[in-house]
XYZ file of C-alpha atoms in Angstrom:
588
model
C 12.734 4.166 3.317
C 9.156 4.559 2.546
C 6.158 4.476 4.483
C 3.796 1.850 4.166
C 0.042 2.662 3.894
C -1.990 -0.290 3.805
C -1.691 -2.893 6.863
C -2.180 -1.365 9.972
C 1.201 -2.741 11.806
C 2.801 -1.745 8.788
C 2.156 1.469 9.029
C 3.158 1.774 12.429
C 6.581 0.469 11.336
C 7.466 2.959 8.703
C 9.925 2.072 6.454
C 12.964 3.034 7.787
C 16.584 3.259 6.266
C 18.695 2.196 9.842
C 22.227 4.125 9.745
C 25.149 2.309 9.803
C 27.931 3.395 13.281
C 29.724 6.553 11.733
C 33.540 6.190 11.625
C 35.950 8.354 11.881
C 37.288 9.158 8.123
C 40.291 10.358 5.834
C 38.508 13.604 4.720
C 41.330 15.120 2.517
C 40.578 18.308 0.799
C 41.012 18.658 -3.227
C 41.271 21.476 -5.045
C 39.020 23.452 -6.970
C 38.403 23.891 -11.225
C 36.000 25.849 -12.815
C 32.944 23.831 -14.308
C 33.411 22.560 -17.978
C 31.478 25.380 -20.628
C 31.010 23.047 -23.865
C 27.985 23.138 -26.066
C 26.234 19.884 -24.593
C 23.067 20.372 -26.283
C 24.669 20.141 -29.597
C 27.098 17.257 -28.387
C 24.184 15.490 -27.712
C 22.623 15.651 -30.839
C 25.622 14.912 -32.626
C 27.164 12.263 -30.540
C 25.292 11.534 -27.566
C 27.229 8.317 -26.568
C 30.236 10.359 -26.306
C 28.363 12.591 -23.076
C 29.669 11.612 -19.578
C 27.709 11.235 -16.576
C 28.431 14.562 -15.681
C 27.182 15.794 -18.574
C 23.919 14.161 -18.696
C 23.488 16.047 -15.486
C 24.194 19.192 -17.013
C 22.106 19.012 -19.249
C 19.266 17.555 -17.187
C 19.950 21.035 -14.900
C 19.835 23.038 -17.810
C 17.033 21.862 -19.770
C 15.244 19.510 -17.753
C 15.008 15.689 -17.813
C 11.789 15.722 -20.045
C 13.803 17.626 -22.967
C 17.074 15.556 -22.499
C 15.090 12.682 -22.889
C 13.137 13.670 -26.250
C 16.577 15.025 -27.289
C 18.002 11.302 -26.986
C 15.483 9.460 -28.090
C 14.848 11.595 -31.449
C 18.427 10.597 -32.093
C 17.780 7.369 -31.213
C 15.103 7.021 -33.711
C 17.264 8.714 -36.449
C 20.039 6.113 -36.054
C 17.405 2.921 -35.910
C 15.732 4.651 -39.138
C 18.827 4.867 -41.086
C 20.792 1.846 -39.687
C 17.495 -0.525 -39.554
C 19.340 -1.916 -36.407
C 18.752 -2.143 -32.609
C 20.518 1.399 -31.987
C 20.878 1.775 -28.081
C 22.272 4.775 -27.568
C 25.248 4.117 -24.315
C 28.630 6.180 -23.355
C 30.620 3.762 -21.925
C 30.395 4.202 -18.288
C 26.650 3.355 -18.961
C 24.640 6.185 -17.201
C 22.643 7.670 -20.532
C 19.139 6.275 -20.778
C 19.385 3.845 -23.835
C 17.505 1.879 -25.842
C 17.265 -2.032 -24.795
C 15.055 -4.792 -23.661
C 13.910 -4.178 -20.554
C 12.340 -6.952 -19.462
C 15.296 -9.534 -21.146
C 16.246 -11.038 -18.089
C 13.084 -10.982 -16.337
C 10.752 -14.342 -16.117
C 7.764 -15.261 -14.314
C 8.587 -17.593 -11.548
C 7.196 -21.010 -11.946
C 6.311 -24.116 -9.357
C 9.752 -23.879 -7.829
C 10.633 -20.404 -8.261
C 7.386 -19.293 -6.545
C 8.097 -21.682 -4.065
C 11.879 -20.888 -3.360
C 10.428 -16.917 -2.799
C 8.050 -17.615 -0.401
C 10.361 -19.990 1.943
C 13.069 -17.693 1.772
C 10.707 -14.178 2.588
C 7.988 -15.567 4.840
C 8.754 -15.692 8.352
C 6.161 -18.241 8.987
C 7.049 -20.683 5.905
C 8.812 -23.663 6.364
C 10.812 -25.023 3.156
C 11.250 -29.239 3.520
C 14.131 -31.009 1.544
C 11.704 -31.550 -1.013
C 11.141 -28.006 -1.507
C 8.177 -27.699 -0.668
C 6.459 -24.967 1.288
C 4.363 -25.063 4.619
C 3.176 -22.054 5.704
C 3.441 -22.673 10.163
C 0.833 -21.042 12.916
C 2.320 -18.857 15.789
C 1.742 -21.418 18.787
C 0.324 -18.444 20.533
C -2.404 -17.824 18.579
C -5.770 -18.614 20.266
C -8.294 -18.145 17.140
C -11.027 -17.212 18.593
C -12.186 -15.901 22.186
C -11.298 -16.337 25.594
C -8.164 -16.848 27.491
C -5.029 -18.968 26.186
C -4.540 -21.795 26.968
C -1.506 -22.903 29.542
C 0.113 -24.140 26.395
C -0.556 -21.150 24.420
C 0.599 -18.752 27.359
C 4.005 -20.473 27.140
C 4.265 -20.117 23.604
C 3.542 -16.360 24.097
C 5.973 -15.570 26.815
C 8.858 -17.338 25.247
C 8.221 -14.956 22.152
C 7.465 -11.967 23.949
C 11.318 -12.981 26.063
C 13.014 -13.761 22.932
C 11.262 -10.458 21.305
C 12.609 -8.238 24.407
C 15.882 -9.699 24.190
C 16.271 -9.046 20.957
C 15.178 -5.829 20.701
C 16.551 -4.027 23.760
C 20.077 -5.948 22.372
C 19.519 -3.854 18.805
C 18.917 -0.722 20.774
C 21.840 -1.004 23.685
C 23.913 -1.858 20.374
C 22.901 1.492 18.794
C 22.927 3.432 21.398
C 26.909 3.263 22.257
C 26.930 5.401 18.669
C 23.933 7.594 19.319
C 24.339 9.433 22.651
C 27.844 10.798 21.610
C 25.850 12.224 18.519
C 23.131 13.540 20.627
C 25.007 15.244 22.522
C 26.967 17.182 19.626
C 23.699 16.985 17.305
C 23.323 21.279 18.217
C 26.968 22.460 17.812
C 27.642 19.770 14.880
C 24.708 20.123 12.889
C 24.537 20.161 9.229
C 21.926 22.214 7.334
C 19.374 19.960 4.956
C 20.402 23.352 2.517
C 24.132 21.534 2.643
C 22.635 18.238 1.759
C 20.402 19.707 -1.497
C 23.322 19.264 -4.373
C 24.322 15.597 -2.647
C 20.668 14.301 -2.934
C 19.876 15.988 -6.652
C 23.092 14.413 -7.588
C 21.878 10.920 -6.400
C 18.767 11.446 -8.002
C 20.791 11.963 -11.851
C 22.954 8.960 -11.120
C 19.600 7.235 -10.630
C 17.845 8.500 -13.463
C 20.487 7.866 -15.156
C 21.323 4.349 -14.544
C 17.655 3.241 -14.269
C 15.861 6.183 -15.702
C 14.430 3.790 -19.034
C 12.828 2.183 -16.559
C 11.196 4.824 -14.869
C 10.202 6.605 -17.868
C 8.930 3.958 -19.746
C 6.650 2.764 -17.114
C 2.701 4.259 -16.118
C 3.376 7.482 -14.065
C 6.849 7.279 -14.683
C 7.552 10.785 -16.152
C 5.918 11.879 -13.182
C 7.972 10.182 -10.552
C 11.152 11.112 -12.479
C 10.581 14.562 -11.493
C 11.186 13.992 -8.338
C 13.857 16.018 -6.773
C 15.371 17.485 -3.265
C 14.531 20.724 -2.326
C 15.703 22.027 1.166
C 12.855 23.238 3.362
C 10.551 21.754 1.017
C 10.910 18.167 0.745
C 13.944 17.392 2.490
C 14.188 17.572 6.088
C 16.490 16.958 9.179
C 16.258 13.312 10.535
C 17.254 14.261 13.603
C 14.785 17.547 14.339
C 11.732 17.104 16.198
C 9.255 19.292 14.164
C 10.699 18.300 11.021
C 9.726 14.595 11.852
C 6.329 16.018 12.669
C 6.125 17.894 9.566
C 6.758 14.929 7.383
C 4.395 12.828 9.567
C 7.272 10.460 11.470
C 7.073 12.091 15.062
C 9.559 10.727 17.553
C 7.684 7.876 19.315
C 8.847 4.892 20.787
C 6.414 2.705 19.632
C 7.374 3.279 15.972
C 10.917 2.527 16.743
C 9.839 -0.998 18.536
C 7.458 -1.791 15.380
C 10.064 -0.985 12.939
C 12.595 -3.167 14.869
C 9.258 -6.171 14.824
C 9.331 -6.184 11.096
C 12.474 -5.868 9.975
C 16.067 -7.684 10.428
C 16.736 -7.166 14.789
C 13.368 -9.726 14.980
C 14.117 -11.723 11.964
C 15.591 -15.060 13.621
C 12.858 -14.829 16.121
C 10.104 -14.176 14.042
C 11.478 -17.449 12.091
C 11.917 -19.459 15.078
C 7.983 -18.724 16.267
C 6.385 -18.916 13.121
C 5.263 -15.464 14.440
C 4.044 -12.458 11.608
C 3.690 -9.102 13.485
C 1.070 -8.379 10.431
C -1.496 -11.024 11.232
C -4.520 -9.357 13.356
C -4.125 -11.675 16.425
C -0.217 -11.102 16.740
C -0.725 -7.674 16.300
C -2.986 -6.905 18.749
C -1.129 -8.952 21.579
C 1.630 -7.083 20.258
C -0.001 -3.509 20.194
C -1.505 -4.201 24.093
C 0.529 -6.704 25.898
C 4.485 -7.351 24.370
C 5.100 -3.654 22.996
C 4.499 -1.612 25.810
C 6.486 -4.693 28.354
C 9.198 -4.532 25.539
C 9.933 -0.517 26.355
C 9.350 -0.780 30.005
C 11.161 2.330 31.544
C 13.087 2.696 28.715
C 10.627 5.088 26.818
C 13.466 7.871 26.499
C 16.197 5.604 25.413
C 14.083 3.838 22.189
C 12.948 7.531 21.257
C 16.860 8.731 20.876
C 17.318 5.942 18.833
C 13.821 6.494 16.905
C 15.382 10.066 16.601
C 19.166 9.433 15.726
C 19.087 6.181 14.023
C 17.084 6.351 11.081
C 16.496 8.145 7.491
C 13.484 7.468 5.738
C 10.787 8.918 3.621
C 8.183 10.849 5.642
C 4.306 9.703 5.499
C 3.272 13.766 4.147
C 4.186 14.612 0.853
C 7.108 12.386 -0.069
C 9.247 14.354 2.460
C 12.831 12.621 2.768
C 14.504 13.021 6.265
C 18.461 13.039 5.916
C 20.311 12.207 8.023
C 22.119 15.551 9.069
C 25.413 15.112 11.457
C 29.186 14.321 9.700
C 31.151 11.255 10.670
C 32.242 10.920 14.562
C 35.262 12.824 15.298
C 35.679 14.509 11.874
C 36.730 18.381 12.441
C 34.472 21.143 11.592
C 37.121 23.299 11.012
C 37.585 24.493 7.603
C 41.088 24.226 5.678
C 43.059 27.402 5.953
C 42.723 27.707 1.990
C 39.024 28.000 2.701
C 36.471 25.525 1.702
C 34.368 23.045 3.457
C 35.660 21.545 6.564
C 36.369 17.546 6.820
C 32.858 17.072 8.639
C 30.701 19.263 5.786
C 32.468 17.821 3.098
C 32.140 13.531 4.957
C 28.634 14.838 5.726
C 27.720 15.767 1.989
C 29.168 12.495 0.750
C 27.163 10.329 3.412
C 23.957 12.195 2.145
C 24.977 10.984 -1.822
C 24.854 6.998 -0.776
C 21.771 7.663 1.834
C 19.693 9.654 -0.367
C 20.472 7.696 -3.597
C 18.888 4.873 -1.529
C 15.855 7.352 -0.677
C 15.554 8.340 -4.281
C 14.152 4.999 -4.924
C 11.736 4.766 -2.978
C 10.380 8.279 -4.431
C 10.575 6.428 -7.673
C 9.006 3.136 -6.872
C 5.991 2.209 -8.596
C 2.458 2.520 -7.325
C 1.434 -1.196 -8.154
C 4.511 -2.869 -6.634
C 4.071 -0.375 -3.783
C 0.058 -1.843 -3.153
C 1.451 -5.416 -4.031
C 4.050 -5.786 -1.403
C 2.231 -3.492 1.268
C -0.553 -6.310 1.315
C 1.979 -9.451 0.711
C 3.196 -11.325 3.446
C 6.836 -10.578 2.022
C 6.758 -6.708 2.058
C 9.583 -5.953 4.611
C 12.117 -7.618 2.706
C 10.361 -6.217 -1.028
C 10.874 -2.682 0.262
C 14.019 -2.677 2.190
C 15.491 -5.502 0.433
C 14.998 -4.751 -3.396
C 15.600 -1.229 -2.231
C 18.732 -1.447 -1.260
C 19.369 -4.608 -3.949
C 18.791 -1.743 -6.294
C 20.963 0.964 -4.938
C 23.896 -1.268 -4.748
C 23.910 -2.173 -8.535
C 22.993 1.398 -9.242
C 25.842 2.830 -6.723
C 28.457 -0.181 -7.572
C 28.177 0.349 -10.953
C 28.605 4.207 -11.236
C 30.721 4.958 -8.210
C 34.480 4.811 -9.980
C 32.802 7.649 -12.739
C 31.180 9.796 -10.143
C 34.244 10.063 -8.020
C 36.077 11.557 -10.996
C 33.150 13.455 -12.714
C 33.956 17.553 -12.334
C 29.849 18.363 -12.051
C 29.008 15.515 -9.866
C 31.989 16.114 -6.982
C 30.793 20.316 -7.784
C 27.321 19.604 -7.303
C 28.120 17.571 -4.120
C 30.232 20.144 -2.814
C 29.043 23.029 -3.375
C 31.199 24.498 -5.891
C 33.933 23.222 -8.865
C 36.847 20.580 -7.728
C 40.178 21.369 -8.904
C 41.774 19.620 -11.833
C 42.086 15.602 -11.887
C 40.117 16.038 -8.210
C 39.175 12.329 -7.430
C 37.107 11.714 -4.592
C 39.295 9.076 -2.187
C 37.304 5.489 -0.925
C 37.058 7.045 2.563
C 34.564 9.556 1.339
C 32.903 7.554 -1.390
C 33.738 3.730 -0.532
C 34.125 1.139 -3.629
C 31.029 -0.641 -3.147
C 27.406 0.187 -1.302
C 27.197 -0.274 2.308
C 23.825 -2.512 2.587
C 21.724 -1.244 5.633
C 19.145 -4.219 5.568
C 21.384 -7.242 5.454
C 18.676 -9.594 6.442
C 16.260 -8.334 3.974
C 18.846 -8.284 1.424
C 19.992 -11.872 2.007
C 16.072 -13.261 2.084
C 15.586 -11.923 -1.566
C 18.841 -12.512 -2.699
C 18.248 -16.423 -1.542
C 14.982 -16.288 -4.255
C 17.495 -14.874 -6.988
C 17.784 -18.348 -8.679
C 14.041 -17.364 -10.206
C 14.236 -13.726 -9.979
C 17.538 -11.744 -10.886
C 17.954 -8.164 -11.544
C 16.123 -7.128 -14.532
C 12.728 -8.629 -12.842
C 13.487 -6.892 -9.905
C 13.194 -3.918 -11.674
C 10.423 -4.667 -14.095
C 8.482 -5.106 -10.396
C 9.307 -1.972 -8.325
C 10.411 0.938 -11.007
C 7.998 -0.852 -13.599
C 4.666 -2.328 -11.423
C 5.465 -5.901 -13.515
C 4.800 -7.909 -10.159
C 4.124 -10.976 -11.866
C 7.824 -10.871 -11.681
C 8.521 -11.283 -7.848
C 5.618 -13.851 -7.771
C 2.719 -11.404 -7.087
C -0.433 -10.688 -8.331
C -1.497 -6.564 -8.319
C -3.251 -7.031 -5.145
C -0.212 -8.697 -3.149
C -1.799 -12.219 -2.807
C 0.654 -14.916 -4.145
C 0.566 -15.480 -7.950
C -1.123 -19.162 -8.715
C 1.653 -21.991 -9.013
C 2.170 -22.778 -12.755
C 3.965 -26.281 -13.903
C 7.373 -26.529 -13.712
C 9.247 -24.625 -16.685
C 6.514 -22.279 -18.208
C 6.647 -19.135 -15.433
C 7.580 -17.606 -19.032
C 5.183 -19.139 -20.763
C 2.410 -17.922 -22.823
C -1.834 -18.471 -23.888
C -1.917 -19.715 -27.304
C -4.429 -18.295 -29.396
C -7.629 -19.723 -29.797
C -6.819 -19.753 -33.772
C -3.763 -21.826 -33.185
C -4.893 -25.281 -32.672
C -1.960 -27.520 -33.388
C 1.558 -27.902 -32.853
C 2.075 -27.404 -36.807
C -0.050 -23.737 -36.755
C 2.003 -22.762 -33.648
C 5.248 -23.549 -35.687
C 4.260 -21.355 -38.650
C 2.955 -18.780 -36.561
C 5.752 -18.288 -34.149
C 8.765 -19.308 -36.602
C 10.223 -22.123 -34.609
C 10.493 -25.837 -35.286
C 8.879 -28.206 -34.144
C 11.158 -29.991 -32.427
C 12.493 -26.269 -30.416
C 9.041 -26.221 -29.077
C 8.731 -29.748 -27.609
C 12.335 -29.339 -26.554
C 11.011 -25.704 -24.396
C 8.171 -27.431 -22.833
C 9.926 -30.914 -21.326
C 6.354 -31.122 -18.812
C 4.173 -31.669 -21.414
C 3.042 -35.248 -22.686
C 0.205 -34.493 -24.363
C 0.281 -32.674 -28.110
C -3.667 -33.413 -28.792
C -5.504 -31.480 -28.187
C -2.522 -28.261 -28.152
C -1.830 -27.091 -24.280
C -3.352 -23.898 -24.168
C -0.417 -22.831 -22.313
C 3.347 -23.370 -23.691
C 7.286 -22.312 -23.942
C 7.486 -20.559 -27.267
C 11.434 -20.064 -27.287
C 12.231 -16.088 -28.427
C 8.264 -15.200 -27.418
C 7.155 -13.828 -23.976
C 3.796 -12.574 -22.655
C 3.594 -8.371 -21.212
C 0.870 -8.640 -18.465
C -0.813 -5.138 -18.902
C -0.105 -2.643 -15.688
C -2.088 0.385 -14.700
C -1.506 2.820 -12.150
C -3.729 3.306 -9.001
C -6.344 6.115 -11.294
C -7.001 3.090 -13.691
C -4.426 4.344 -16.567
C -3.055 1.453 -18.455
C -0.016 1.018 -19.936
C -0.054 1.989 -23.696
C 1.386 0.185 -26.939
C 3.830 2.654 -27.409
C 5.656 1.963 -23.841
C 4.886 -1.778 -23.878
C 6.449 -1.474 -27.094
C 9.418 0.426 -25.565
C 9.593 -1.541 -22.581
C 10.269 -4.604 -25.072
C 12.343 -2.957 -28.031
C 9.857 -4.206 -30.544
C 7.741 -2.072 -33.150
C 4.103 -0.989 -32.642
C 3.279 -2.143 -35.957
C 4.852 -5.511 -34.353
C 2.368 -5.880 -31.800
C -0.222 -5.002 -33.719
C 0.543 -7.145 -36.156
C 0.864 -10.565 -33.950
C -2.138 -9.940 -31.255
C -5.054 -9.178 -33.539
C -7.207 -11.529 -30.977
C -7.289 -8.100 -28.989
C -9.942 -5.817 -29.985
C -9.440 -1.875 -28.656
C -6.127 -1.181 -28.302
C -6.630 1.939 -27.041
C -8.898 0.540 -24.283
C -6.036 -1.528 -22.399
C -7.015 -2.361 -18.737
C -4.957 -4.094 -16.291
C -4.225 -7.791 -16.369
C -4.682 -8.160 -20.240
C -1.954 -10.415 -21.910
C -0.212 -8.771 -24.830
C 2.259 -11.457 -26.630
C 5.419 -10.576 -27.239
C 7.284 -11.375 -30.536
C 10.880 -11.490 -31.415
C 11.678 -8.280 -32.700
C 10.982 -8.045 -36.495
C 9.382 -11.394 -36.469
C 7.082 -11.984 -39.846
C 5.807 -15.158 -40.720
């Protein structure tokens, strides 16, 4: 999880990725092969959809992402040049970085959409039958100075009694799991060192699955090099300085404030129309509820603040692992040698944690700023967090269990032929850790799917989650045109915007059912196979430039030159400009 920068109670919460109860596990040793020695760099040049996942790796050890990239995408170009067609470039099991449409599936939520986002994220909204959306005030609140009133007092102790509840429940929950590992945490141990090849080997599968994204996007090349490095940037969870070092020291209050803004409060928060973020609620929270809500239980929340968590650290982009093995697995190693059942469950626990950790290293600056000052950040970082390293994980998990590098990276050193890592080390599908926060943007889905879920966070496109840059909620458009786009000024009839976009007539009345009215031409329309790019730029002012917006969309340069000669300076993009979009090739 990452740590939040911007509201003060946020910050106090850090993002933190809550650890499931550790089972015991079927930790069955395979054995060992010696790592595949073909000529990858030439296989990729000749026939890069042929390369496995493991082989992307490989060659991303070997050579570096940067030059795997340029070595893929120079074919790529070759094959579009010759071909004259939309050449992605794919293996089958889908991990190469390809070629596509990135923001296909994406669309600007409209009226409803907005509406259905803000009901289902904000604690405080209330969604009628009708749909619509009324945004409720904690009964506590007293707006101004002096005392509450008797009416307001009951409000607050109710919420500070169904807070207390809740909370101590969460911890007395977690606990029954976290004193046994506290008490075995010294002799049981496992070394951040033994965690290195599980967490670089997350990060490929990542970069793999999502890495057009990344790369395409302001800063992205940057925050693709992102790695794990023992000592350096990844720490023990569970060790005092190490916390300190990354800038999460043990404290009880941080445990509390995590548990007020994320799923153990959710129900309550609902029920009170109560945001720990607002100034008044935090500050009763900070002076009266927090310190009632730990009482004499200051050691207890701190062993679960210590034991129950991996996250990214405030300092540096340190990532805390988590760093014990399942419960009850043995730490002694096979008589054949190797690692023993809890090294080897350990390792595997750190490939799923730390692939969830890897993006948040890789989330973009301008959904980071967006969500940290929206009043549906919680479930924006948790939730599309772990939204994202399901697909990711779901979709790659049956080829990383067989892949030779991937299981030798993990390990520590080559698997033995046909070595397939069983479901009790590597289970079928993601285990979600933030169910609520999952579930509150999966319920906004119907307006937002996938592909604009990642246009926001690996991409800074937060126009697709409903946002504007600066977090506040993106101004309700009419029903049916969230995908809409500004006409140009030149275009002044329904016949021009015909010729100029290459559809009928009648398609364009049929795309924009809200509109009664063709005189004088809406200034704002459904243009079917057109979109609008709102221009992104990272937190040092540097815009996105043709050549990734062009990427980004699978259309030429000469393309978008070509249809937006209403903008003057492209090389003078700034944030919030509207580039239009054309279907690819599109001529009139």
């Amino acid at each position: 999880m990452s740590s939040k920068d911007q509201s003060h109670s946020q910050d106090k919460a850090s993002s933190k990725q809550q650890l499931p109860k550790p089972t015991v596990e079927n930790l069955d040793f395979a054995a060992r092969q010696p790592a595949p020695s073909a000529d990858l760099v030439q296989l990729a040049r000749s026939d890069p959809g042929s390369l496995n996942p493991g082989q992307v790796l490989q060659l991303q050890e070997v050579i570096g992402n940067l030059a795997v990239q340029r070595l893929l995408d120079e074919r790529t170009e070759e094959s579009r040049a010759t071909s004259g067609k939309n050449t992605s470039i794919k293996s089958l099991d889908g991990f190469v970085v390809q070629r596509r449409d990135l923001h296909q599936g994406a669309a600007v939520p409209d009226t409803a959409g907005q509406e259905a986002i803000t009901g289902a994220m904000n604690p405080r909204a209330e969604v009628s039958s009708a749909g619509t959306v009324t945004v409720r005030t904690w009964g506590g609140r007293i707006g101004g100075a002096g005392p509450p009133s008797p009416a307001q007092q009951r409000v607050r102790t109710q919420t500070f009694r169904a807070l207390h509840n809740a909370i101590r429940g969460e911890l007395n929950q977690n606990l029954t799991w976290i004193r046994p590992m506290a008490r075995s945490y010294t002799t049981d141990r496992v070394s951040p060192a033994d965690l290195e090849g599980a967490g670089n080997a997350a990060a490929g599968v990542v970069r793999s699955h999502v890495g057009s994204y990344i790369r395409n996007s302001v800063g992205g090349v940057a925050r693709s090099r992102h790695g794990f490095r023992a000592g350096a940037n990844l720490l023990d969870a569970y060790d005092p300085a190490d916390r300190a070092t990354a800038g999460e020291p043990i404290s009880a209050e941080a445990v509390v404030w995590w548990a007020l803004m994320n799923s153990p409060t959710a129900a309550v928060r609902s029920r009170f129309a109560f945001d720990p973020s607002d100034t008044e609620e935090e500050d009763w929270l900070e002076n009266d509820a927090i310190p009632g809500i730990i009482g004499s239980r200051r050691s207890d929340f701190e062993l679960w603040d210590r034991f129950g968590f991996a996250m990214v650290g405030r300092l540096g982009n340190r990532t805390l692992a988590t760093t014990m093995p399942p419960t009850g697995a043995s730490t002694t190693a096979p008589q054949g040698g190797g690692l023993s059942p809890a090294q080897r469950g350990a390792r595997w626990s750190a490939f799923a944690e730390l692939m969830h950790e890897y993006f948040h290293l890789v989330e973009h600056p301008s959904h980071e700023r967006a969500r940290n000052n929206s009043d549906i950040g919680s479930a924006l970082n948790e939730g599309v967090t772990d939204i994202l390293t399901e697909d990711t994980y779901n979709n790659t998990v049956n080829n990383v269990r067989r892949d030779a590098t991937i299981i030798g990276q993990v390990e520590g050193s080559p698997p033995g032929p046909g070595t397939v890592i069983p479901t009790s080390l590597l289970p079928a599908n993601y285990q979600i850790a933030y169910p609520d926060e999952v579930a509150d943007v999966r319920s906004a889905l119907g307006s937002v799917n996938l592909d604009g879920f990642k246009a926001a966070y690996l991409m800074g496109h937060v126009e697709y989650v409903g946002l504007t840059p600066g977090g506040s909620t993106r101004p309700s458009v009419a029903e049916g045109t969230g995908q809409g786009l500004d006409i140009p000024s030149g275009v002044t009839n329904l016949a021009d915007l015909s010729r100029a976009s290459g559809q009928s007539e009648a398609n364009i009345r049929g795309a924009n059912p809200q509109v009664n009215s063709w005189t004088p031409l809406p200034r704002r329309l459904n243009v079917p196979g057109w979109r609008e790019h709102i221009v992104v730029a990272s937190p040092r002012g540097t815009a996105e430039t043709i050549g990734q917006i062009a990427r980004q969309h699978d259309v030429s340069v000469a393309d978008l030159h070509f249809h937006n000669n209403h903008l003057s300076g492209w090389p003078n993009l700034t944030a919030g400009m509207k580039v239009l979009i054309p279907p690819r090739g599109f001529r009139p």
